[in-house]
Amino acid sequence: MSKKILLSGVKPTGRPHIGNYFGAMKQFVDLFNANDYQCYFFIADYHALNFIQNAAEMNQNILDLAIDYLALGLDPKTAVLYKQSDVSAHTELSWIFDTIVTMPYLMRAHAYKDAEAKNKEINVGTFNYPVLMAADILLYDTDVVPVGADQKQHVEYARDIAEKFNFIFCGATKDGKNADKAIFKLPEPLILESVATVPGTDGRKMSKSYNNTIPLFATREEITKAVMSIVTDSGGPEAGGIPANVYAMHKLLKSEAELTSLYDTNKGKYKALKEALIEDMDAFIKPLREKRVEIAKDSQAVIEILRDGAERANEVASKKLSAVKKVIGVL
Ligand code: TYM
């Protein structure tokens, strides 16, 4: 029996942080290692183009993210590791979906509404973001998409778009009529509740745009600086002498039992608790950081891996695109 398909992507918009890792990338690694899935991991460079308009920066970010993936232990011989722009079926399918997706539907997307609320001038790429993402996912018959909570709606959009396409062009209904004729499989998001939204140093969602991150491959100095900057508000859950933001981050690294004794003995001692967090964070990051340095020494090999991944991804994606073209009547 063939394996189920797992797919996910990350935007090359700068160094990934521990929110990306615990919220999504750790699940990539764990599920890859479990060996139950055929895995596709990609670099969402066309999505990143909405944010980065500088060729040198984009190039560097793509290479860096490929190195990051490899440093996490994803074996490119088994997993398919590629960049989105190398598989033109993504953008082609996105256009086909554009013709069946309505504007009011896309206007309900959180990312669009947020941008609009901030009075941002929204480009079409941002507006269409969920459509390209649906194409990313649906081209590979994906079963599961490990992501953080902020991407849940996007996976739901992919499901909706798949259902709509299956109905319009294949006559497949939600209640199972003509199910065998459906072109697209409905994907499921995989979101771990405990890490669905990893908080940053200020207690808000960890995000590059909030400047509250701890980079996943941070140096010890960077870890120290970030942890020392964690806001230790004394209100709310901190009333018992537990700095909530420090504790929340510590919980990513240690069990509650381990933390209970540490936080009991250091009640109210915020500096000592932060120092303990620095130690634990560095112990976790150090091996990743060292592996990353090794991989980064041979960038040509990394470029080769992406090239090979693109070839394998194209094989699958182009077959699906041909099937789509046939049912829409252009082939
Ligand atoms: P991106 O690059 O913004 O984030 C990569 C992954 O990290 C998760 N994440 C978080 N999880 C928990 N807590 C946080 N503070 C946190 N910050 C980020 C994100 O949920 C994401 O899973 N649109 C996607 C990229 C993409 C994609 C796809 C993903 C494009 N096409 C198809 C899956 C399938 C994005 O912007 O991720």
XYZ file of N, CA and C in Angstrom, residues 70 298-306:
30
model
N 17.715 21.042 6.002
C 18.658 19.921 6.075
C 19.239 19.785 7.478
N 28.974 23.538 2.121
C 28.905 23.100 0.720
C 27.579 23.568 0.094
N 27.531 24.839 -0.288
C 26.260 25.361 -0.805
C 25.912 24.744 -2.163
N 26.950 24.335 -2.906
C 26.689 23.711 -4.202
C 25.879 22.425 -4.024
N 26.233 21.659 -2.990
C 25.499 20.412 -2.723
C 24.043 20.719 -2.378
N 23.824 21.821 -1.680
C 22.457 22.202 -1.296
C 21.657 22.591 -2.546
N 22.308 23.323 -3.439
C 21.637 23.726 -4.685
C 21.266 22.478 -5.500
N 22.170 21.505 -5.514
C 21.921 20.230 -6.205
C 20.705 19.509 -5.613
N 20.617 19.543 -4.289
C 19.487 18.884 -3.609
C 18.173 19.526 -4.047
N 18.171 20.853 -4.125
C 16.941 21.545 -4.557
C 16.605 21.209 -6.005
